[in-house]
Every structure is written in C-alpha cells, then in structure tokens.
Short mmCIF file of C-alpha atoms in Angstrom, two decimals:
data_model
loop_
_atom_site.label_atom_id
_atom_site.label_comp_id
_atom_site.label_asym_id
_atom_site.label_seq_id
_atom_site.Cartn_x
_atom_site.Cartn_y
_atom_site.Cartn_z
CA MET Z 1 -39.91 129.81 -97.08
CA ASP Z 2 -36.90 129.13 -99.29
CA ILE Z 3 -33.86 127.42 -97.79
CA GLY Z 4 -30.38 128.34 -98.99
CA VAL Z 5 -26.94 127.21 -97.97
CA VAL Z 6 -23.80 129.25 -97.21
CA LEU Z 7 -20.43 127.60 -97.92
CA GLN Z 8 -16.87 128.61 -97.20
CA THR Z 9 -14.62 128.10 -100.20
CA THR Z 10 -12.24 126.00 -98.08
CA PRO Z 11 -10.07 123.75 -100.28
CA PRO Z 12 -10.52 121.48 -102.03
CA SER Z 13 -12.82 123.54 -104.22
CA SER Z 14 -14.25 120.34 -105.68
CA ARG Z 15 -15.71 119.60 -102.25
CA VAL Z 16 -17.48 122.99 -102.21
CA VAL Z 17 -18.94 122.31 -105.65
CA ASP Z 18 -20.04 118.83 -104.58
CA LEU Z 19 -21.95 120.22 -101.58
CA ALA Z 20 -23.63 122.75 -103.86
CA VAL Z 21 -24.64 120.07 -106.35
CA ARG Z 22 -26.20 118.03 -103.57
CA ALA Z 23 -28.01 121.11 -102.28
CA ASP Z 24 -29.45 121.68 -105.75
CA GLY Z 25 -30.63 118.09 -105.85
CA TYR Z 26 -32.34 118.39 -102.48
CA GLY Z 27 -34.22 121.51 -103.57
CA PHE Z 28 -32.29 124.29 -101.83
CA SER Z 29 -33.01 127.62 -103.50
CA HIS Z 30 -29.64 129.40 -103.19
CA VAL Z 31 -25.97 128.58 -102.77
CA TRP Z 32 -24.00 131.41 -101.20
CA THR Z 33 -20.25 131.56 -100.56
CA PHE Z 34 -17.97 133.65 -98.41
CA ASP Z 35 -16.09 136.39 -100.29
CA SER Z 36 -12.85 136.92 -98.40
CA HIS Z 37 -10.12 136.33 -100.95
CA ILE Z 38 -7.16 136.20 -98.57
CA LEU Z 39 -8.60 133.88 -95.94
CA TRP Z 40 -10.16 131.55 -98.54
CA PRO Z 41 -9.88 130.89 -102.29
CA GLU Z 42 -11.54 133.24 -104.74
CA PRO Z 43 -15.27 132.38 -104.81
CA TYR Z 44 -16.28 133.36 -108.33
CA PRO Z 45 -14.57 130.59 -110.32
CA ILE Z 46 -16.17 128.19 -107.84
CA LEU Z 47 -19.59 129.78 -108.36
CA SER Z 48 -19.13 129.34 -112.10
CA GLN Z 49 -18.47 125.64 -111.60
CA ILE Z 50 -21.53 125.36 -109.38
CA LEU Z 51 -23.71 126.95 -112.05
CA ASP Z 52 -22.28 124.63 -114.66
CA ARG Z 53 -23.13 121.52 -112.64
CA THR Z 54 -26.56 122.51 -111.31
CA GLU Z 55 -29.95 123.28 -112.79
CA ARG Z 56 -31.89 125.50 -110.40
CA VAL Z 57 -29.92 127.12 -107.58
CA VAL Z 58 -29.18 130.82 -107.60
CA VAL Z 59 -25.61 131.66 -106.55
CA GLY Z 60 -23.88 134.67 -105.06
CA PRO Z 61 -21.58 135.98 -102.34
CA MET Z 62 -22.60 136.34 -98.71
CA VAL Z 63 -21.26 138.91 -98.84
CA THR Z 64 -19.01 140.94 -101.11
CA ASN Z 65 -18.09 144.58 -100.43
CA PRO Z 66 -17.34 147.79 -102.36
CA GLU Z 67 -13.71 148.05 -101.25
CA THR Z 68 -11.83 145.01 -102.55
CA ARG Z 69 -13.18 144.98 -106.11
CA ASP Z 70 -13.84 147.65 -108.71
CA TRP Z 71 -17.61 147.96 -108.98
CA THR Z 72 -17.57 147.69 -112.78
CA VAL Z 73 -15.62 144.42 -112.54
CA THR Z 74 -18.15 143.04 -110.06
CA ALA Z 75 -21.03 144.01 -112.35
CA SER Z 76 -19.32 142.48 -115.37
CA LEU Z 77 -18.75 139.25 -113.47
CA PHE Z 78 -22.42 138.84 -112.63
CA ALA Z 79 -23.56 139.84 -116.11
CA THR Z 80 -21.17 137.29 -117.63
CA LEU Z 81 -22.45 134.48 -115.41
CA ASN Z 82 -26.02 135.46 -116.31
CA GLU Z 83 -25.16 135.36 -120.02
CA MET Z 84 -23.67 131.89 -119.60
CA TYR Z 85 -26.24 130.31 -117.30
CA GLY Z 86 -29.36 132.45 -117.34
CA ASN Z 87 -30.24 134.89 -114.56
CA ARG Z 88 -29.15 132.63 -111.72
CA THR Z 89 -26.99 135.06 -109.77
CA ILE Z 90 -27.57 137.36 -106.84
CA CYS Z 91 -25.29 139.91 -105.19
CA GLY Z 92 -25.12 139.99 -101.43
CA ILE Z 93 -23.11 143.01 -100.32
CA GLY Z 94 -22.12 144.80 -97.14
CA ARG Z 95 -19.59 147.32 -95.88
CA GLY Z 96 -16.88 144.66 -95.54
CA ASP Z 97 -15.40 142.72 -92.63
CA SER Z 98 -12.69 140.09 -92.96
CA ALA Z 99 -11.95 140.85 -96.62
CA VAL Z 100 -10.84 144.38 -95.74
CA ARG Z 101 -9.66 144.07 -92.15
CA VAL Z 102 -6.98 141.46 -92.87
CA THR Z 103 -5.12 144.13 -94.85
CA ASN Z 104 -5.67 146.77 -92.15
CA GLY Z 105 -8.43 148.33 -94.18
CA ARG Z 106 -11.74 149.60 -92.92
CA PRO Z 107 -15.31 148.86 -93.95
CA SER Z 108 -16.74 151.21 -96.55
CA THR Z 109 -18.87 154.19 -95.68
CA LEU Z 110 -22.60 153.86 -96.15
CA ALA Z 111 -22.43 156.47 -98.90
CA THR Z 112 -19.95 154.31 -100.78
CA LEU Z 113 -22.12 151.24 -100.25
CA ARG Z 114 -25.16 153.11 -101.58
CA ASP Z 115 -23.34 154.20 -104.74
CA SER Z 116 -21.89 150.74 -105.35
CA VAL Z 117 -25.32 149.10 -105.20
CA GLU Z 118 -26.67 151.39 -107.90
CA VAL Z 119 -23.62 150.93 -110.15
CA ILE Z 120 -23.41 147.14 -109.84
CA ARG Z 121 -27.13 146.53 -110.30
CA SER Z 122 -27.54 148.96 -113.20
CA LEU Z 123 -24.50 147.85 -115.18
CA ALA Z 124 -25.32 144.16 -114.68
CA ALA Z 125 -28.74 144.88 -116.21
CA GLY Z 126 -27.20 146.58 -119.27
CA GLU Z 127 -28.23 150.07 -118.22
CA GLU Z 128 -26.26 153.22 -118.94
CA ILE Z 129 -24.80 155.00 -115.90
CA ASP Z 130 -22.46 157.82 -114.96
CA TYR Z 131 -19.35 156.40 -113.34
CA ARG Z 132 -16.48 158.63 -112.25
CA GLY Z 133 -17.44 161.23 -114.82
CA SER Z 134 -17.83 158.77 -117.69
CA THR Z 135 -21.06 157.53 -119.21
CA ILE Z 136 -20.73 153.76 -119.55
CA ARG Z 137 -22.73 150.63 -120.22
CA PHE Z 138 -21.99 147.04 -121.17
CA PRO Z 139 -22.90 146.86 -124.89
CA TRP Z 140 -22.86 143.06 -124.81
CA VAL Z 141 -25.49 142.64 -122.08
CA ASP Z 142 -28.88 141.41 -123.25
CA GLY Z 143 -31.57 140.33 -120.81
CA SER Z 144 -29.42 140.18 -117.68
CA SER Z 145 -30.84 141.28 -114.33
CA LEU Z 146 -29.36 141.27 -110.86
CA ASP Z 147 -30.92 141.66 -107.45
CA VAL Z 148 -28.68 143.23 -104.81
CA TRP Z 149 -29.31 142.36 -101.16
CA ILE Z 150 -27.61 144.32 -98.38
CA ALA Z 151 -26.35 142.72 -95.18
CA ALA Z 152 -26.89 145.07 -92.24
CA TYR Z 153 -27.26 145.34 -88.47
CA GLY Z 154 -27.10 148.99 -87.39
CA PRO Z 155 -29.83 151.64 -87.76
CA ARG Z 156 -28.24 153.61 -90.58
CA ALA Z 157 -27.33 150.52 -92.59
CA LEU Z 158 -30.85 149.15 -92.13
CA ALA Z 159 -32.29 152.45 -93.37
CA LEU Z 160 -30.04 152.32 -96.44
CA THR Z 161 -31.20 148.76 -97.10
CA GLY Z 162 -34.83 149.81 -97.08
CA GLU Z 163 -34.11 152.74 -99.37
CA VAL Z 164 -32.13 151.05 -102.16
CA ALA Z 165 -31.78 147.27 -101.82
CA ASP Z 166 -33.80 144.48 -103.41
CA GLY Z 167 -33.39 142.38 -100.29
CA PHE Z 168 -32.13 142.39 -96.71
CA ILE Z 169 -29.68 139.87 -95.22
CA LEU Z 170 -29.60 139.45 -91.44
CA GLN Z 171 -26.81 137.17 -90.32
CA VAL Z 172 -28.27 135.98 -87.03
CA ALA Z 173 -31.38 133.91 -86.26
CA ASP Z 174 -32.44 135.58 -83.00
CA PRO Z 175 -36.22 136.20 -83.34
CA SER Z 176 -36.24 139.51 -81.46
CA ILE Z 177 -33.35 140.89 -83.53
CA ALA Z 178 -35.03 139.64 -86.71
CA ALA Z 179 -38.35 141.27 -85.82
CA TRP Z 180 -36.72 144.62 -85.03
CA THR Z 181 -34.43 144.75 -88.07
CA ILE Z 182 -37.18 143.71 -90.49
CA ALA Z 183 -39.44 146.44 -89.11
CA GLU Z 184 -36.64 149.01 -89.50
CA VAL Z 185 -35.95 148.01 -93.10
CA ARG Z 186 -39.60 148.06 -94.07
CA ALA Z 187 -40.19 151.41 -92.39
CA ALA Z 188 -37.27 152.91 -94.31
CA ALA Z 189 -38.62 151.48 -97.56
CA ALA Z 190 -42.04 153.01 -96.92
CA ALA Z 191 -40.49 156.38 -96.06
CA ALA Z 192 -38.60 156.27 -99.36
CA GLY Z 193 -41.83 155.69 -101.27
CA ARG Z 194 -41.15 152.02 -101.92
CA ASP Z 195 -43.39 149.02 -101.27
CA PRO Z 196 -42.03 147.52 -98.02
CA GLU Z 197 -43.25 144.09 -99.03
CA SER Z 198 -41.20 144.19 -102.24
CA LEU Z 199 -37.97 143.58 -100.34
CA THR Z 200 -36.93 139.95 -99.87
CA ILE Z 201 -35.93 139.11 -96.31
CA CYS Z 202 -33.14 136.59 -95.76
CA VAL Z 203 -31.91 135.34 -92.39
CA ALA Z 204 -28.62 133.44 -92.41
CA ALA Z 205 -27.14 131.46 -89.51
CA PRO Z 206 -25.48 128.12 -88.80
CA ALA Z 207 -27.66 125.03 -88.44
CA TYR Z 208 -26.59 121.84 -86.71
CA VAL Z 209 -29.02 118.92 -86.42
CA THR Z 210 -28.49 116.85 -83.27
CA GLU Z 211 -30.34 114.30 -81.21
CA ASP Z 212 -32.20 115.55 -78.15
CA ASP Z 213 -29.17 115.00 -75.96
CA PRO Z 214 -27.30 117.54 -73.78
CA ALA Z 215 -23.89 116.27 -74.84
CA ALA Z 216 -24.79 116.50 -78.52
CA ARG Z 217 -26.07 120.06 -78.07
CA ALA Z 218 -22.91 121.03 -76.19
CA HIS Z 219 -20.76 119.68 -79.01
CA ALA Z 220 -22.80 121.57 -81.60
CA ARG Z 221 -22.44 124.81 -79.65
CA ASP Z 222 -18.67 124.41 -79.57
CA GLN Z 223 -18.66 123.87 -83.32
CA LEU Z 224 -20.68 127.06 -83.89
CA ARG Z 225 -19.19 129.43 -81.32
CA TRP Z 226 -17.19 131.06 -84.13
CA PHE Z 227 -20.45 132.51 -85.47
CA GLY Z 228 -21.01 134.49 -82.28
CA GLY Z 229 -17.53 135.91 -82.73
CA MET Z 230 -18.32 136.93 -86.30
CA VAL Z 231 -21.54 138.67 -85.26
CA GLY Z 232 -19.61 140.21 -82.39
CA ASN Z 233 -17.39 142.09 -84.86
CA HIS Z 234 -20.40 143.94 -86.21
CA ALA Z 235 -21.88 144.43 -82.75
CA ALA Z 236 -18.59 146.02 -81.68
CA ASP Z 237 -18.79 148.43 -84.62
CA ILE Z 238 -22.28 149.46 -83.51
CA VAL Z 239 -21.17 150.03 -79.91
CA GLU Z 240 -18.15 152.00 -81.12
CA ARG Z 241 -20.40 154.28 -83.16
CA TYR Z 242 -23.35 154.67 -80.80
CA GLY Z 243 -21.97 153.81 -77.37
CA GLU Z 244 -23.43 151.43 -74.82
CA SER Z 245 -26.90 152.87 -75.37
CA ALA Z 246 -26.93 151.97 -79.07
CA PRO Z 247 -30.47 152.15 -80.53
CA VAL Z 248 -30.60 148.42 -81.29
CA PRO Z 249 -31.99 145.43 -79.37
CA ARG Z 250 -29.82 144.65 -76.37
CA GLU Z 251 -29.60 141.06 -77.61
CA LEU Z 252 -27.37 142.32 -80.43
CA THR Z 253 -24.80 144.10 -78.28
CA GLU Z 254 -24.84 142.93 -74.67
CA PHE Z 255 -23.28 139.55 -75.45
CA ILE Z 256 -19.92 141.12 -76.42
CA ALA Z 257 -19.24 142.40 -72.89
CA GLY Z 258 -16.36 139.94 -72.47
CA ARG Z 259 -14.90 140.46 -75.94
CA VAL Z 260 -11.23 141.44 -75.93
CA GLY Z 261 -10.40 141.72 -79.61
CA TYR Z 262 -10.47 139.42 -82.60
CA ASP Z 263 -7.93 137.41 -84.57
CA TYR Z 264 -8.99 136.98 -88.19
CA SER Z 265 -6.60 134.06 -88.72
CA THR Z 266 -9.34 131.73 -87.46
CA HIS Z 267 -12.30 133.78 -88.69
CA GLY Z 268 -15.33 131.63 -89.49
CA ARG Z 269 -13.68 128.43 -88.27
CA ALA Z 270 -14.84 125.97 -85.64
CA GLU Z 271 -11.33 125.92 -84.16
CA ASN Z 272 -11.52 129.65 -83.37
CA ASP Z 273 -10.05 129.84 -79.87
CA HIS Z 274 -10.85 133.44 -78.91
CA VAL Z 275 -14.64 133.42 -78.86
CA GLY Z 276 -15.13 132.16 -75.33
CA PHE Z 277 -17.14 135.29 -74.55
CA VAL Z 278 -20.03 133.86 -76.60
CA ALA Z 279 -22.31 132.15 -74.07
CA ASP Z 280 -24.28 128.98 -74.76
CA GLU Z 281 -27.62 130.76 -74.49
CA VAL Z 282 -26.47 133.27 -77.10
CA LEU Z 283 -25.68 130.45 -79.51
CA ASP Z 284 -29.08 128.90 -78.89
CA ARG Z 285 -30.66 132.20 -80.02
CA PHE Z 286 -28.28 133.03 -82.84
CA CYS Z 287 -28.14 129.55 -84.42
CA LEU Z 288 -30.41 126.56 -85.03
CA ILE Z 289 -29.30 123.65 -82.86
CA GLY Z 290 -31.14 120.48 -81.89
CA PRO Z 291 -33.47 117.84 -83.32
CA VAL Z 292 -35.35 118.27 -86.59
CA ASP Z 293 -38.54 119.35 -84.83
CA ASP Z 294 -36.67 122.24 -83.18
CA HIS Z 295 -35.36 123.43 -86.54
CA VAL Z 296 -38.80 123.28 -88.14
CA ARG Z 297 -40.34 125.20 -85.24
CA ARG Z 298 -37.69 127.94 -85.40
CA LEU Z 299 -37.97 128.22 -89.17
CA LYS Z 300 -41.74 128.53 -89.07
CA GLY Z 301 -41.41 131.21 -86.41
CA LEU Z 302 -39.04 133.20 -88.64
CA ALA Z 303 -41.43 132.79 -91.57
CA GLU Z 304 -44.18 134.32 -89.45
CA LEU Z 305 -41.93 137.35 -88.93
CA GLY Z 306 -41.72 137.82 -92.70
CA VAL Z 307 -38.53 135.92 -93.51
CA ASP Z 308 -38.56 134.68 -97.12
CA GLN Z 309 -35.34 132.68 -97.05
CA PHE Z 310 -33.28 131.01 -94.35
CA ALA Z 311 -29.69 130.32 -95.44
CA ILE Z 312 -27.85 127.74 -93.35
CA TYR Z 313 -24.12 128.17 -92.78
CA LEU Z 314 -22.32 124.86 -93.19
CA GLN Z 315 -19.10 125.43 -91.28
CA HIS Z 316 -18.78 122.59 -88.79
CA ASP Z 317 -17.94 118.90 -88.52
CA ALA Z 318 -21.36 117.61 -89.65
CA ASN Z 319 -21.83 119.42 -92.95
CA ASP Z 320 -22.86 116.34 -94.92
CA GLU Z 321 -25.29 115.09 -92.30
CA THR Z 322 -26.87 118.51 -91.79
CA LEU Z 323 -27.28 119.00 -95.53
CA ARG Z 324 -28.85 115.56 -95.88
CA ARG Z 325 -31.26 115.96 -92.98
CA TYR Z 326 -32.34 119.39 -94.16
CA GLY Z 327 -32.89 118.06 -97.65
CA GLU Z 328 -34.70 114.87 -96.65
CA GLU Z 329 -36.50 115.83 -93.42
CA ILE Z 330 -36.80 119.62 -93.06
CA LEU Z 331 -37.41 121.04 -96.54
CA PRO Z 332 -40.43 118.75 -97.16
CA ARG Z 333 -42.04 120.04 -93.96
CA LEU Z 334 -41.64 123.65 -95.09
CA ALA Z 335 -43.04 123.14 -98.59
#
C-alpha cells in the first residue's frame, strides 16, 4: 500500500512545501493539497514548488472541481507541470464543496463532472477533442499523461467513477463504508466493460499518532472533529437527494442526525466550533487515532479491502510528529 499526505495550503506556503519535501524524503508516494481558492491560497504555484524541490512524489489536488476553473486551463496546468517535471501529477476531482459553496454556488451535476474528466485527461495527454463545438488540442504536449481520480460517496457518483475514472477517492476510513463503495465502483466498471481491478483505490482521512492513553485519544478526537463535519456535508447531500432511506451504508448518513447547518469560515480547521454532532465513536471509525500498532492494523485492514493508497490528512496540532512517525515507524512496516 502506498501512503500519501494531504496538506492544506495554509500560509506560510513555505511551510507547506517543507512538509512535502520531508514527506518525499520519508518515502510517501503522493502529496495532495486542498483546492479551495478563497478559503486558502491557490494550490498550483505551491505544487510547482513542491515538484521543484522533490524527486519522487506525485502531486495533485484533493480535490478540484469542474465549476471554478475552465477545464482547458486545468488540463494545460497539468500538462505544463508534466513538461517541466516529468509525469508527476495526478488530478483528483469531485463535484465541488467549499470552493463553490462559499460563493453561493452549487456542486456540479454528474453529467458535467463526466464531461470534464474526459476533457481534462484527453487534453493533458495531447489528444484532440471536441470542446464547445471546436476541435482543439495542445500542439506543444509531447509525452504527457494524466490519471484522473474521482472523489465520490453516493450511488450515482460511485457508478460514474467506475465508468470513467482512473481511480476512486473515498474521504473516510470507515471499513464498512470502504468495502461498500469499492464494491460499487468495481461493479460499475465491470458493467461498463472495464477491468474493475484497473482502477486505483485511494482512501483519505486524518491520522493522529498518540500514546495508548485516554486523554491523548480525547485530544486527538477534538483536533479531528472537523473531518466529521466535512464528511457530513456530503452525507447531507445524499440524504437530501435520496431521503432517510438512502441506498448507502447507514454509517455514512446516520451520524449527521444532530447536524444543524455548516459554516464554511472554519471549514477543515481544528478550531471548527459547529461540529459537535460528530460523536467520538464516529471519529474512531472515520479517522486513524492511537498508537502506531493501531495505525498499522487499520491500514493493513484497508489494504485487504483493496485499497492501494492511504492518504493522511495533516490538519491538526501534531503535523510534524505524525509525519515523522509515519515516515520512520509506519511506512517501513507496510513495505
């Protein structure tokens, strides 16, 4: 199993680059960043700096969306980075959450997401496509390629992922949710005539290494409760579309029963003060919390479900220590 890391682009940007450089040195496979240009600085100049100062890691957004950027610009960006640094980019994409909602926008339709995947991937590879009635290609692209992974939770989005994506991103580490979503994606791939095993499976969630101590675990949960709120936004969308009997595991929707709205001003931040509805036991399922042995056990369990990469969110007060302990103690045990 590969291990990646997900970073917010919280200033100073030099700090983000430094964490990425250390991750590369430890042997992490990917460095992902948030792509929410109002709440945080623009990620792509930072990704360029990361590529310039590292040797191996693959970089990309977790996740971009089809609404805030022209698809041809997104494709050109990835193709340019590939020309400069070799094919070390990846495009994580979804319908959009904070990047669109802070301007009172709405996530894209699945049809729009489907079309954007084809346009971005094809153009970044130098292929000729029809775009808004014009036949276009990048004449300067030579040898670039780009995998596009879709982040999804609901049944229709999972089906789309299996039909067109190169990989699947699940942003929650609950084993039952992982097992169900992976099965849905692979079934959709098979139905579309694709090899289900050809899709890369990525699970992303916060990780916080603690001692085996109740107080330490309680502190870690408080640092990560924001993540339950973030997942809750997508769970609320599913319930809104399908109702209380949504055709998804109950673990994905029942936990939002006490949710009373969401303030994006503290989105993705440990100081988020409106995620009290996220119970401790939910965080223990959604995230990786505890001693090193607990992390290794959870990661091996996810690998048995077919997960190819686990990407750890580093958004808490122990980023440096968690990165170090993963690099020195956890990655060697997963080799």
